[in-house]
Coordinates of C-alpha atoms in Angstrom, one line a residue:
M28 CA 0.0 0.0 0.0
R29 CA 1.3 3.5 -1.0
L30 CA 2.6 5.4 2.1
R31 CA 0.6 8.3 3.4
R32 CA 1.6 11.9 2.8
E33 CA 2.8 13.1 6.3
D34 CA 5.7 15.0 7.9
L35 CA 8.0 12.4 9.3
Y36 CA 10.9 14.8 10.2
P37 CA 10.3 13.9 14.0
R38 CA 11.4 10.5 13.2
L39 CA 14.4 11.6 11.2
E40 CA 15.6 14.3 13.6
P41 CA 16.8 11.9 16.4
L42 CA 19.2 10.4 13.8
L43 CA 21.0 13.6 12.7
G44 CA 23.4 13.6 15.8
Q45 CA 24.6 10.1 14.8
V46 CA 25.7 10.8 11.3
A47 CA 28.3 12.7 9.3
K48 CA 27.2 16.0 7.8
P49 CA 23.7 16.2 9.3
S50 CA 23.1 19.4 7.3
R51 CA 22.6 17.2 4.2
Y52 CA 19.1 16.4 5.8
L53 CA 17.8 19.9 6.6
D54 CA 15.2 21.7 4.7
H55 CA 14.1 25.4 4.5
E56 CA 17.2 26.6 2.7
W57 CA 17.1 30.1 1.3
G58 CA 15.4 30.1 -2.1
A59 CA 13.6 26.8 -1.6
I60 CA 9.9 26.8 -2.4
E61 CA 8.2 26.4 1.0
E62 CA 4.5 26.1 0.0
Q63 CA 4.1 22.4 -1.1
D64 CA 0.3 22.3 -1.2
G65 CA -0.2 20.3 -4.4
P66 CA -2.7 18.8 -4.7
F67 CA -0.7 17.0 -7.2
H68 CA 2.9 16.2 -5.7
V69 CA 6.1 15.5 -7.7
V70 CA 9.5 14.7 -6.2
L71 CA 12.8 14.8 -8.1
M72 CA 15.4 12.5 -6.9
Y73 CA 19.1 12.9 -7.5
P74 CA 20.6 9.5 -6.8
D75 CA 23.6 10.8 -4.8
V76 CA 24.2 12.9 -1.7
Y77 CA 22.8 16.4 -1.2
E78 CA 26.0 18.2 -1.9
V79 CA 26.5 16.5 -5.3
G80 CA 22.9 16.8 -6.2
L81 CA 22.0 20.3 -5.2
P82 CA 24.0 22.1 -7.9
N83 CA 22.6 19.9 -10.7
M84 CA 21.3 22.2 -13.4
G85 CA 18.8 19.8 -14.9
L86 CA 17.0 19.1 -11.6
S87 CA 16.9 23.0 -10.9
I88 CA 15.4 23.6 -14.2
L89 CA 12.7 21.0 -13.7
Y90 CA 12.0 22.1 -10.0
T91 CA 11.3 25.6 -11.2
A92 CA 9.2 24.6 -14.2
I93 CA 6.9 22.2 -12.3
N94 CA 6.4 24.5 -9.3
R95 CA 5.0 27.3 -11.7
V96 CA 2.1 25.0 -12.7
E97 CA -1.1 25.7 -10.8
G98 CA -2.1 22.8 -8.6
M99 CA 1.5 21.1 -8.8
S100 CA 4.1 21.1 -6.2
C101 CA 7.6 19.7 -6.7
E102 CA 10.1 18.9 -4.1
R103 CA 13.6 17.4 -4.0
G104 CA 15.1 14.3 -2.8
Y105 CA 18.7 13.0 -2.3
L106 CA 20.2 9.7 -1.4
P107 CA 21.4 9.5 2.2
W108 CA 25.0 8.7 2.7
V109 CA 25.6 5.1 3.9
D110 CA 25.6 6.0 7.7
M111 CA 22.2 7.5 7.5
A112 CA 20.8 4.9 5.1
D113 CA 21.8 2.2 7.5
L114 CA 20.3 4.0 10.4
M115 CA 17.0 4.7 8.6
R116 CA 16.6 1.0 7.8
A117 CA 17.3 0.1 11.4
K118 CA 14.8 2.7 12.7
E119 CA 12.3 1.9 10.0
V120 CA 12.3 5.5 8.5
P121 CA 11.6 5.6 4.9
L122 CA 13.4 7.9 2.5
L123 CA 11.9 11.3 2.7
A124 CA 11.6 14.4 0.4
L125 CA 13.5 17.4 1.6
E126 CA 10.9 20.2 1.7
S127 CA 8.0 18.4 3.4
S128 CA 9.7 15.5 5.0
S129 CA 7.0 13.3 3.3
P130 CA 7.8 9.8 2.3
I131 CA 9.0 9.6 -1.3
A132 CA 6.6 6.7 -1.9
S133 CA 3.7 9.2 -1.1
F134 CA 4.2 11.2 -4.2
D135 CA 2.3 11.1 -7.4
V136 CA 5.4 11.1 -9.7
V137 CA 9.0 10.4 -8.7
G138 CA 11.5 11.6 -11.2
F139 CA 15.1 10.3 -11.2
T140 CA 18.1 12.0 -12.8
L141 CA 20.3 9.6 -14.8
A142 CA 23.5 11.6 -14.3
H143 CA 25.9 8.7 -15.2
E144 CA 26.0 4.9 -15.5
M145 CA 27.7 4.4 -12.2
A146 CA 24.6 5.8 -10.3
C147 CA 22.6 2.7 -11.2
T148 CA 23.0 0.9 -7.8
N149 CA 22.1 4.1 -6.1
I150 CA 18.8 4.2 -7.9
V151 CA 18.1 0.7 -6.5
E152 CA 19.1 1.8 -3.1
A153 CA 16.8 4.9 -3.3
L154 CA 13.7 2.8 -4.3
D155 CA 14.4 0.3 -1.7
L156 CA 14.8 3.0 1.0
S157 CA 11.6 4.6 -0.3
R158 CA 9.6 1.2 0.0
I159 CA 8.8 1.5 -3.7
P160 CA 9.0 -1.8 -5.5
I161 CA 12.2 -1.8 -7.4
R162 CA 10.7 -3.4 -10.6
A163 CA 8.2 -1.3 -12.4
E164 CA 6.0 -4.4 -13.2
E165 CA 5.6 -5.2 -9.4
R166 CA 4.0 -1.7 -8.6
A167 CA 0.5 -1.5 -7.6
Q168 CA -2.2 0.8 -9.0
D169 CA -1.7 3.6 -6.4
D170 CA 2.2 3.5 -6.3
P171 CA 4.0 6.5 -7.7
I172 CA 4.8 6.7 -11.4
V173 CA 8.5 6.5 -11.5
V174 CA 10.2 8.4 -14.4
A175 CA 13.8 8.9 -15.4
G176 CA 15.5 11.5 -17.6
G177 CA 18.9 13.1 -17.9
P178 CA 22.2 12.9 -19.9
S179 CA 22.7 9.1 -19.5
V180 CA 19.4 7.9 -21.0
W181 CA 20.7 7.0 -24.3
N182 CA 21.3 3.3 -23.3
C183 CA 18.8 3.2 -20.5
E184 CA 17.9 -0.6 -21.2
P185 CA 20.0 -1.8 -18.3
V186 CA 18.0 0.4 -15.7
S187 CA 14.7 0.3 -17.6
P188 CA 13.0 -2.3 -15.6
M189 CA 13.0 0.1 -12.7
F190 CA 11.2 2.9 -14.5
D191 CA 7.6 3.2 -15.5
A192 CA 8.7 5.9 -18.1
V193 CA 12.0 7.5 -19.5
L194 CA 12.0 11.1 -20.8
L195 CA 14.6 11.4 -23.7
G196 CA 16.0 14.9 -24.2
D197 CA 15.1 18.4 -22.9
G198 CA 12.7 18.3 -19.9
E199 CA 11.4 21.9 -19.3
E200 CA 8.2 21.4 -21.3
A201 CA 8.1 17.6 -21.4
M202 CA 8.2 17.0 -17.7
V203 CA 5.3 19.2 -17.2
E204 CA 3.4 17.3 -19.8
I205 CA 4.2 14.0 -18.1
C206 CA 2.9 15.3 -14.8
S207 CA -0.1 16.7 -16.3
C208 CA -0.9 13.4 -18.1
V209 CA -0.6 11.3 -14.9
R210 CA -2.7 13.9 -12.9
D211 CA -5.5 13.8 -15.6
A212 CA -5.4 10.0 -15.8
R213 CA -5.6 9.6 -12.1
A214 CA -8.5 12.0 -12.1
R215 CA -10.3 9.7 -14.6
D216 CA -9.4 6.7 -12.4
L217 CA -7.5 5.0 -15.2
S218 CA -5.7 1.9 -14.5
R219 CA -1.9 1.9 -14.3
R220 CA -1.4 0.3 -17.7
D221 CA -3.7 3.0 -19.2
I222 CA -1.7 5.6 -17.6
L223 CA 1.5 4.2 -19.2
L224 CA -0.2 3.9 -22.5
A225 CA -1.1 7.6 -22.2
L226 CA 2.4 8.5 -21.3
S227 CA 3.7 6.7 -24.4
R228 CA 1.7 9.2 -26.5
V229 CA 3.8 12.2 -25.1
Q230 CA 6.5 13.0 -27.5
G231 CA 9.9 12.0 -26.1
V232 CA 8.5 9.5 -23.6
Y233 CA 9.6 5.9 -23.6
V234 CA 7.6 3.2 -21.7
P235 CA 9.8 0.2 -21.3
S236 CA 6.9 -2.1 -20.4
L237 CA 5.4 -1.6 -23.8
Y238 CA 8.3 -3.2 -25.6
D239 CA 9.6 -6.7 -25.9
V240 CA 13.2 -7.7 -26.4
V241 CA 14.1 -9.7 -29.4
V242 CA 17.3 -11.6 -29.9
D243 CA 18.0 -12.9 -33.4
E244 CA 20.7 -13.3 -36.0
T245 CA 20.6 -9.5 -36.7
S246 CA 21.3 -8.4 -33.1
T247 CA 24.0 -8.7 -30.5
Q248 CA 23.4 -11.0 -27.5
W249 CA 21.5 -8.1 -25.9
G250 CA 18.8 -8.0 -28.6
Y251 CA 16.7 -5.0 -29.6
A252 CA 13.3 -3.7 -28.5
V253 CA 10.1 -3.8 -30.5
P254 CA 6.7 -2.4 -29.5
K255 CA 4.2 -5.0 -28.1
P256 CA 1.3 -5.8 -30.3
K257 CA -1.9 -3.4 -30.0
T258 CA 0.0 -0.9 -27.7
G259 CA 0.5 1.8 -30.4
A260 CA 3.9 2.4 -28.9
P261 CA 6.3 3.9 -31.6
A262 CA 9.0 1.8 -33.1
V263 CA 11.5 4.5 -32.3
V264 CA 11.0 7.2 -29.5
Y265 CA 12.8 10.4 -30.6
K266 CA 13.9 12.9 -28.1
R267 CA 12.3 16.1 -27.0
S268 CA 14.3 19.2 -28.4
L269 CA 13.5 22.6 -26.9
Q270 CA 13.7 25.0 -29.8
G271 CA 12.9 28.2 -27.9
F272 CA 15.8 27.9 -25.5
S273 CA 16.1 31.7 -24.9
S274 CA 12.6 31.8 -23.8
T275 CA 13.3 29.4 -20.7
E276 CA 14.2 30.6 -17.3
P277 CA 17.9 31.5 -17.3
V278 CA 18.4 31.5 -13.5
P279 CA 16.8 28.2 -12.3
Q280 CA 19.2 27.8 -9.5
R281 CA 18.0 29.9 -6.6
I282 CA 18.6 27.7 -3.6
V283 CA 21.4 28.6 -1.2
P284 CA 22.5 25.6 0.7
Y285 CA 23.6 25.4 4.5
M286 CA 26.7 23.4 3.7
D287 CA 29.5 23.4 1.2
V288 CA 28.5 21.7 -2.1
V289 CA 30.4 20.7 -5.1
Q290 CA 30.3 23.5 -7.8
D291 CA 29.4 26.1 -5.0
R292 CA 28.6 28.9 -7.4
L293 CA 25.8 30.6 -9.5
A294 CA 25.5 28.7 -12.8
V295 CA 23.9 30.3 -15.9
E296 CA 23.5 28.0 -18.9
V297 CA 24.7 30.2 -21.9
L298 CA 24.0 27.6 -24.6
R299 CA 22.7 24.1 -25.1
G300 CA 24.3 21.5 -27.5
C301 CA 27.7 21.3 -29.2
A302 CA 28.4 20.6 -33.0
R303 CA 32.1 20.1 -32.8
G304 CA 31.6 16.3 -33.4
C305 CA 34.3 14.7 -31.3
R306 CA 33.6 11.0 -32.1
F307 CA 34.0 9.8 -28.6
C308 CA 31.6 12.4 -27.0
Q309 CA 28.1 11.4 -26.3
A310 CA 26.9 14.7 -25.2
G311 CA 28.1 16.3 -28.4
M312 CA 25.9 14.0 -30.4
T313 CA 22.8 13.8 -28.1
Y314 CA 22.3 17.5 -27.2
R315 CA 22.1 18.8 -30.8
P316 CA 21.2 21.2 -32.2
V317 CA 23.1 24.1 -30.8
R318 CA 21.0 26.9 -29.2
E319 CA 22.5 30.1 -27.8
R320 CA 21.1 32.6 -25.3
P321 CA 21.6 36.2 -26.4
A322 CA 24.4 38.0 -24.5
E323 CA 22.1 40.6 -22.9
Q324 CA 20.0 37.7 -21.5
V325 CA 23.0 36.0 -20.0
V326 CA 24.4 39.2 -18.4
A327 CA 20.9 40.0 -16.9
A328 CA 20.6 36.6 -15.6
A329 CA 23.9 36.7 -13.9
R330 CA 23.0 40.0 -12.3
E331 CA 19.8 38.6 -11.1
G332 CA 21.2 35.3 -9.8
L333 CA 24.0 36.9 -7.9
A334 CA 21.5 39.3 -6.3
L335 CA 19.2 36.4 -5.2
T336 CA 21.9 34.2 -3.9
G337 CA 24.9 36.1 -2.7
H338 CA 27.4 33.8 -4.5
D339 CA 30.8 35.1 -5.2
E340 CA 31.3 33.2 -8.4
V341 CA 29.2 32.9 -11.6
S342 CA 29.9 30.1 -14.0
L343 CA 28.9 30.3 -17.6
T344 CA 28.1 26.8 -18.2
S345 CA 27.6 24.7 -21.4
L346 CA 29.3 21.9 -23.3
S347 CA 31.5 24.5 -25.1
T348 CA 31.1 28.1 -23.6
T349 CA 33.9 29.7 -25.6
D350 CA 32.1 28.6 -28.8
H351 CA 29.3 31.0 -28.0
S352 CA 29.2 33.5 -30.8
Q353 CA 28.9 36.4 -28.3
C354 CA 31.3 35.0 -25.7
A355 CA 33.7 37.9 -25.7
Q356 CA 30.7 40.5 -25.4
I357 CA 29.3 38.5 -22.4
L358 CA 32.6 38.3 -20.6
H359 CA 33.4 42.1 -21.2
A360 CA 29.9 43.1 -19.8
L361 CA 30.0 40.7 -16.8
N362 CA 33.6 41.9 -16.0
E363 CA 32.5 45.4 -15.9
D364 CA 29.5 44.4 -13.7
V365 CA 31.6 42.6 -11.0
R366 CA 34.7 44.8 -11.0
G367 CA 35.6 45.6 -7.4
T368 CA 32.9 43.4 -5.9
G369 CA 35.0 40.3 -5.3
V370 CA 32.8 38.2 -7.7
R371 CA 34.6 36.0 -10.0
V372 CA 33.4 34.9 -13.4
S373 CA 34.4 31.4 -14.7
I374 CA 34.0 29.1 -17.6
P375 CA 34.2 25.4 -17.4
S376 CA 37.1 24.8 -19.9
Q377 CA 39.1 26.6 -22.4
R378 CA 39.4 26.0 -26.2
L379 CA 42.8 25.1 -27.4
D380 CA 43.4 28.1 -29.4
S381 CA 44.4 31.8 -29.0
F382 CA 40.6 32.8 -28.5
G383 CA 40.3 30.3 -25.6
V384 CA 43.3 31.8 -23.9
E385 CA 42.0 35.3 -24.5
M386 CA 38.6 34.4 -22.9
A387 CA 40.5 32.7 -19.9
A388 CA 42.3 36.0 -19.4
E389 CA 38.9 37.8 -19.4
V390 CA 37.5 35.6 -16.6
G391 CA 40.8 35.2 -14.7
G392 CA 41.2 39.0 -14.1
S393 CA 44.5 39.6 -12.3
K394 CA 44.5 36.1 -10.7
R395 CA 46.3 33.4 -12.6
G396 CA 45.8 29.9 -11.1
G397 CA 45.8 26.8 -13.3
L398 CA 44.6 26.5 -16.8
T399 CA 42.9 23.4 -18.2
F400 CA 43.0 22.1 -21.8
A401 CA 41.8 18.9 -23.3
P402 CA 44.0 17.7 -26.3
E403 CA 42.5 14.1 -25.5
A404 CA 45.1 12.5 -27.6
G405 CA 48.9 13.0 -27.8
S406 CA 49.5 12.5 -31.4
Q407 CA 48.0 14.4 -34.4
R408 CA 47.1 11.1 -36.1
L409 CA 44.9 10.2 -33.1
R410 CA 43.4 13.6 -32.7
D411 CA 42.3 13.3 -36.3
V412 CA 40.8 9.9 -35.7
I413 CA 38.6 11.2 -32.9
N414 CA 37.8 14.5 -34.8
K415 CA 39.3 16.7 -32.1
N416 CA 40.2 19.3 -34.9
V417 CA 43.1 20.6 -32.7
T418 CA 46.6 20.7 -34.2
E419 CA 50.0 20.6 -32.6
K420 CA 50.3 24.3 -33.5
D421 CA 47.2 25.0 -31.7
I422 CA 48.4 23.3 -28.5
D423 CA 51.8 25.2 -28.7
T424 CA 50.3 28.6 -29.4
A425 CA 47.7 28.2 -26.6
A426 CA 50.5 27.1 -24.2
E427 CA 52.8 30.0 -25.1
N428 CA 49.9 32.6 -24.9
A429 CA 48.9 31.2 -21.5
F430 CA 52.3 31.3 -20.1
R431 CA 52.9 34.8 -21.5
N432 CA 49.7 36.0 -19.9
G433 CA 50.7 35.0 -16.5
W434 CA 49.6 31.4 -16.0
R435 CA 52.2 29.1 -14.5
R436 CA 50.2 25.8 -14.1
M437 CA 48.8 23.9 -17.0
K438 CA 46.5 20.7 -16.7
L439 CA 46.0 18.6 -19.8
Y440 CA 43.3 15.9 -20.2
F441 CA 43.9 12.9 -22.3
M442 CA 42.2 9.5 -23.0
M443 CA 43.8 6.1 -23.2
G444 CA 42.4 3.2 -25.2
L445 CA 40.9 5.2 -28.1
P446 CA 40.3 3.2 -31.3
T447 CA 43.4 2.6 -33.3
E448 CA 45.7 3.7 -30.5
T449 CA 49.3 2.3 -30.5
D450 CA 52.1 2.6 -28.0
D451 CA 53.4 5.5 -30.0
D452 CA 50.2 7.4 -29.3
I453 CA 50.7 6.7 -25.5
V454 CA 54.4 7.9 -25.6
A455 CA 53.0 11.1 -27.6
I456 CA 51.0 12.1 -24.5
N457 CA 54.2 12.6 -22.6
Q458 CA 55.9 14.3 -25.5
T459 CA 53.0 16.8 -25.6
A460 CA 53.3 17.4 -22.0
D461 CA 57.0 17.9 -22.2
R462 CA 56.7 20.3 -25.1
V463 CA 54.1 22.5 -23.1
L464 CA 56.6 22.3 -20.1
E465 CA 59.4 23.5 -22.3
I466 CA 57.4 26.3 -23.7
G467 CA 56.5 27.4 -20.2
R468 CA 60.1 27.4 -19.2
S469 CA 61.2 29.2 -22.3
V470 CA 58.7 32.0 -21.5
V471 CA 59.0 32.2 -17.7
G472 CA 62.3 30.7 -16.9
R473 CA 63.7 27.6 -15.4
G474 CA 64.0 26.4 -11.8
P475 CA 61.6 25.9 -9.0
K476 CA 61.1 29.7 -8.5
S477 CA 59.5 30.0 -12.1
G478 CA 56.4 28.0 -10.6
V479 CA 56.0 26.4 -14.1
S480 CA 54.3 23.0 -13.8
V481 CA 52.3 20.7 -16.1
S482 CA 50.0 17.8 -15.0
I483 CA 48.2 15.3 -17.1
S484 CA 45.1 13.4 -16.4
V485 CA 44.4 10.3 -18.5
A486 CA 40.9 8.6 -18.5
V487 CA 40.2 5.2 -20.0
F488 CA 38.0 5.5 -23.1
V489 CA 34.5 4.1 -22.7
P490 CA 32.5 3.4 -25.9
K491 CA 29.0 5.2 -25.6
A492 CA 25.7 4.8 -27.5
Y493 CA 25.0 7.2 -30.3
T494 CA 28.6 8.0 -30.9
P495 CA 30.7 6.9 -33.9
F496 CA 32.6 4.7 -31.5
Q497 CA 29.5 2.9 -30.2
W498 CA 30.5 -0.3 -32.1
C499 CA 34.0 -0.5 -30.6
G500 CA 35.3 -2.5 -27.7
Q501 CA 37.2 -1.3 -24.6
L502 CA 40.7 -2.2 -23.8
D503 CA 40.9 -5.2 -21.5
L504 CA 42.2 -4.6 -18.0
E505 CA 45.6 -6.1 -18.5
E506 CA 46.3 -4.0 -21.5
V507 CA 45.0 -0.8 -19.8
R508 CA 47.5 -1.4 -17.0
R509 CA 50.2 -2.1 -19.4
R510 CA 49.7 1.2 -21.2
Q511 CA 49.4 3.0 -17.8
Q512 CA 52.8 1.7 -17.0
L513 CA 54.1 2.7 -20.3
L514 CA 52.8 6.2 -19.7
L515 CA 54.6 6.4 -16.4
G516 CA 57.8 4.8 -17.7
T517 CA 58.3 7.1 -20.6
C518 CA 57.7 10.4 -18.8
P519 CA 60.8 12.5 -19.8
D520 CA 60.6 14.9 -16.8
H521 CA 59.8 14.5 -13.2
A522 CA 58.2 17.9 -13.1
I523 CA 55.2 16.4 -15.0
K524 CA 52.6 15.1 -12.7
I525 CA 50.6 12.1 -14.1
S526 CA 47.3 10.8 -12.8
Y527 CA 45.0 8.3 -14.4
H528 CA 41.5 6.9 -13.8
D529 CA 40.8 3.5 -12.2
A530 CA 40.7 0.9 -14.9
E531 CA 38.2 -1.2 -13.0
V532 CA 35.7 1.6 -12.7
S533 CA 36.0 2.4 -16.4
L534 CA 35.4 -1.3 -17.1
I535 CA 32.0 -1.4 -15.2
E536 CA 31.0 1.9 -16.9
A537 CA 31.8 0.3 -20.4
V538 CA 29.7 -2.8 -19.4
L539 CA 26.8 -0.7 -18.3
S540 CA 27.1 1.3 -21.5
K541 CA 26.9 -1.8 -23.8
V542 CA 24.4 -4.2 -22.2
G543 CA 20.8 -4.4 -22.9
R544 CA 17.8 -5.0 -20.6
R545 CA 19.1 -8.2 -19.3
G546 CA 21.9 -6.0 -17.6
F547 CA 19.5 -5.2 -14.9
D548 CA 20.1 -8.6 -13.4
L549 CA 23.7 -7.6 -13.0
I550 CA 22.9 -4.2 -11.4
L551 CA 20.4 -5.8 -9.0
A552 CA 22.9 -8.6 -8.0
A553 CA 25.6 -5.9 -7.5
W554 CA 23.3 -3.9 -5.2
R555 CA 22.5 -7.0 -3.2
H556 CA 26.3 -7.6 -2.8
G557 CA 26.5 -4.2 -1.2
C558 CA 27.4 -1.9 -4.2
R559 CA 26.2 1.6 -3.7
F560 CA 27.9 5.0 -4.3
D561 CA 30.0 3.3 -7.0
A562 CA 31.1 6.6 -8.3
W563 CA 32.9 7.3 -5.0
T564 CA 36.5 5.9 -5.0
D565 CA 36.4 4.8 -1.3
Q566 CA 33.1 3.0 -1.9
F567 CA 33.6 1.3 -5.1
S568 CA 34.3 -2.5 -4.9
F569 CA 35.4 -4.3 -8.1
E570 CA 35.1 -7.5 -6.2
R571 CA 31.4 -7.1 -5.5
W572 CA 30.8 -6.4 -9.2
T573 CA 32.8 -9.6 -10.2
D574 CA 30.9 -11.6 -7.7
A575 CA 27.6 -10.2 -8.9
A576 CA 28.6 -11.0 -12.5
A577 CA 29.5 -14.5 -11.6
E578 CA 26.2 -15.0 -10.0
V579 CA 24.2 -13.9 -13.1
G580 CA 26.6 -15.6 -15.5
M581 CA 28.2 -12.6 -17.1
D582 CA 31.9 -12.1 -18.1
L583 CA 32.5 -8.4 -17.5
E584 CA 35.8 -8.1 -19.4
A585 CA 34.4 -10.1 -22.5
I586 CA 31.4 -7.7 -22.6
A587 CA 33.4 -4.6 -22.5
A588 CA 36.0 -5.7 -24.9
A589 CA 33.5 -6.9 -27.6
D590 CA 33.3 -5.2 -30.9
T591 CA 29.9 -4.9 -32.5
P592 CA 29.3 -5.4 -36.3
L593 CA 28.3 -2.2 -38.0
D594 CA 25.1 -3.8 -39.3
A595 CA 23.9 -5.4 -35.9
R596 CA 20.7 -4.3 -34.4
L597 CA 21.7 -2.4 -31.2
P598 CA 19.9 -2.6 -27.8
W599 CA 19.3 1.2 -27.7
E600 CA 18.2 2.0 -31.3
H601 CA 14.5 2.3 -30.3
T602 CA 15.3 5.3 -28.1
S603 CA 17.0 8.0 -30.3
P604 CA 18.4 11.5 -30.0
A605 CA 17.7 11.7 -33.8
V606 CA 21.3 11.4 -34.9
S607 CA 21.0 8.9 -37.7
Q608 CA 22.9 5.6 -37.5
G609 CA 24.0 6.3 -41.1
F610 CA 25.8 9.4 -40.1
L611 CA 27.5 7.6 -37.2
R612 CA 28.6 4.8 -39.4
R613 CA 30.0 7.4 -41.9
E614 CA 31.9 9.1 -39.0
Y615 CA 33.2 5.7 -37.9
R616 CA 34.6 5.1 -41.4
R617 CA 36.2 8.5 -41.5
A618 CA 37.8 7.9 -38.2
A619 CA 39.4 4.8 -39.5
Q620 CA 40.8 6.9 -42.4
G621 CA 41.8 9.6 -40.1
V622 CA 39.6 12.1 -41.9
T623 CA 38.1 15.0 -39.9
T624 CA 34.5 16.4 -40.1
P625 CA 34.0 20.2 -39.4
G626 CA 31.3 21.5 -37.0
C627 CA 28.1 22.5 -38.7
T628 CA 27.9 25.8 -36.8
R629 CA 30.9 27.2 -38.7
E630 CA 30.6 25.5 -42.0
S631 CA 27.8 23.6 -43.8
C632 CA 25.5 20.9 -42.5
V633 CA 27.2 17.5 -41.9
G634 CA 24.0 15.5 -42.3
C635 CA 23.7 14.2 -38.8
G636 CA 19.9 14.1 -39.3
V637 CA 18.7 15.9 -36.1
C638 CA 17.3 19.1 -37.6
P639 CA 15.1 17.6 -40.3
K640 CA 14.1 14.6 -38.1
L641 CA 13.0 16.9 -35.2
G642 CA 12.0 20.0 -37.0
V643 CA 14.6 22.1 -35.3
E644 CA 17.7 24.0 -36.2
N645 CA 20.8 25.6 -34.7
A646 CA 20.0 28.9 -33.0
I647 CA 23.2 31.0 -33.2
V648 CA 22.7 34.7 -32.0
G649 CA 25.8 36.1 -33.5
D650 CA 28.4 35.0 -36.0
R651 CA 30.7 31.8 -35.6
H652 CA 32.1 31.7 -39.1
G653 CA 35.8 32.1 -39.2
R654 CA 36.3 31.1 -35.6
H655 CA 37.9 27.7 -35.3

C-alpha cells in the first residue's frame, strides 16, 4: 500500500546527531519553495548525496518549471550517505523528500536524474529505502509513477526495468506534460497500464513495459526492442528538443545551501548543444542542435542570480562556452559588472586556441591559477581519428599565450584506449606534456622559482551509445594497466605530474554502456552484494561487481571488450536523439581513415539528421564563421 503523505521529520531528527554532515538532511534553505500544497505532488530524486545533487542544473530547471504550474508542487530528494541509510533502515524510517519530509513513496510522480552509468545501484538503493517496488512491473495501482531522464538515458535498457517511463532529451516542457498526463489520468481513475499507454503518446517519452526484447541473428546477444502488439507504442521514440531555448528561465538555481557543495557557485546555462563532433563524446551527439542565449539575457541573468543568492562566483556553463558567438561580449559586460565586488566569473574549460586563452584571461582577471586544456590524444594522427580538430600548433600557441599572460600551471586531459591507439600514441601524451613544459620554461624561466608546472590526467576510453565509436570494444584490464605503466615509464621529466583513472571503474562503466535490458540482473545482484555509491572511490568495490557478474553468468571483461558489427541491431536503437545511424557509421569510417569532419555551426550541414527529423535548427545569435 502506498505510504501516506505526512511530515516524518520528527522520526528523522533524532538520527541527525549520529551521522556525518547532518546538514545534508535539513530543509528550509534560502530560495527553496516552501509552500508544497499540491494537490498533485512530484519529487525529483538525484541519486547521490545532497552536496553532489543540489548544484545539478537539470534538476533545478525542472524544479522551477513544475512549481510554476497551478495545482502542482515539486520537491527534491537525495540519497542519504551510507551511515544515514543504514540508520534509517534500522529505525524503519523511509526515504523522505527534503521540503516536506514526506515519504518519497507518497508522491504522485517520482523523477530520477540519470546523471551517469555508475549511479545505477544508487537508484536501486533509493527505491528500496523509499519502499517503492524496485521493478516497475511489481508496482500496484496507487504506487508512484517513476520516471527517469537526464544525460545518461541513451542506453537506458539496463536500468529500464525500474522505470515506468523514461524521458529522452530536454525536460522543461516535457516533464510538465508528463505530470499533467498522470494527473489527468488519475482524475479519470484510469488503470496503471492505461496511464502508461497515455504517457507513451507524449513525444519523447519511452515506456519500457510496452516493448519486448528480441534476440536474433541480426542483433547482438543483448537483442533489440520492439513495441508489443496493440499498444500503439512507436517503433522509435525520438527525443524532445526545445527550440525556444532563450525563452526558458535563465536562472533556475535559486537555492542557497547550508553546507559546502560541489560547484558552489551561480550557474547560468549560456548555450545548449555542441556541434564540434568529437567522435568519443556522447553529449556532443545527443544534445544537438546548438542553441545560444543572447548576450544581454546571459548578463541580466547573472546579475539577477548574484543578487538572489549572494554567490561570489558565476559560472557560464555549457558543453562549449567559448564557442558562444557572443562569448567575448558576455565576458566584457560581466567583468564590468563585477569589477571591485570580489565576484569571479568562470567558464568550465578553455578552447585550445588563442581565443580560448583570450577568454581565460577575461575571466581570470589579475589572478592566474591553473589553466585546463583537453587535447584528448597525444598524437596528431589520433586527434584526427577522434575528430578533435586541434593541431599541434594550436596546442603550442595556446600554451605560449597562456604562459605569456601570467599562467604558471597547466593541466592537460587525455584519454587512453581510443580506437586505433598504439604505443606511439601513449608516448606522444608525454611528448606533448613535455613540449608544453618546455614552452613554459622558455617563456617564464627555469628552476623551482618559476612556478611552471604541467600535469596530465588520463581517462580510460568508454564506448558510448550514439557516438561513432559505439561499435568499438574497450581495452581489456591487463592492456590498460600495461599502457598506464608505459605512460609512467616514458615520462621525460619528473616535473610532469601524471594521474590516471581507475581501470576497473571504467570497465564497469563500459559494461553498463553496452548491455541491454538483461543487464539489470547484474545491477540488482551488485546492489545485493553491497554496491552503492560506486562513483565514489572509497566506496567502489570491483570484487562485489565480479561476484555479482559470476552470480548472473556474465563475463565483464568479455562484454566490455566486444566489438559490434556495424550492421547489428543495437539494444538502444528504439530510443533515439535523432542522430542517424548512417551518419554515425560514416563518421566511424572517416575515423578509420583519419579524416576529420568540421562542425556545422561554422561550415555547412554535416548531415547528422537531427534538424530535419525533429523540425529544429541551430539557433546562433551572432557569427561563428571564421572562428575555429
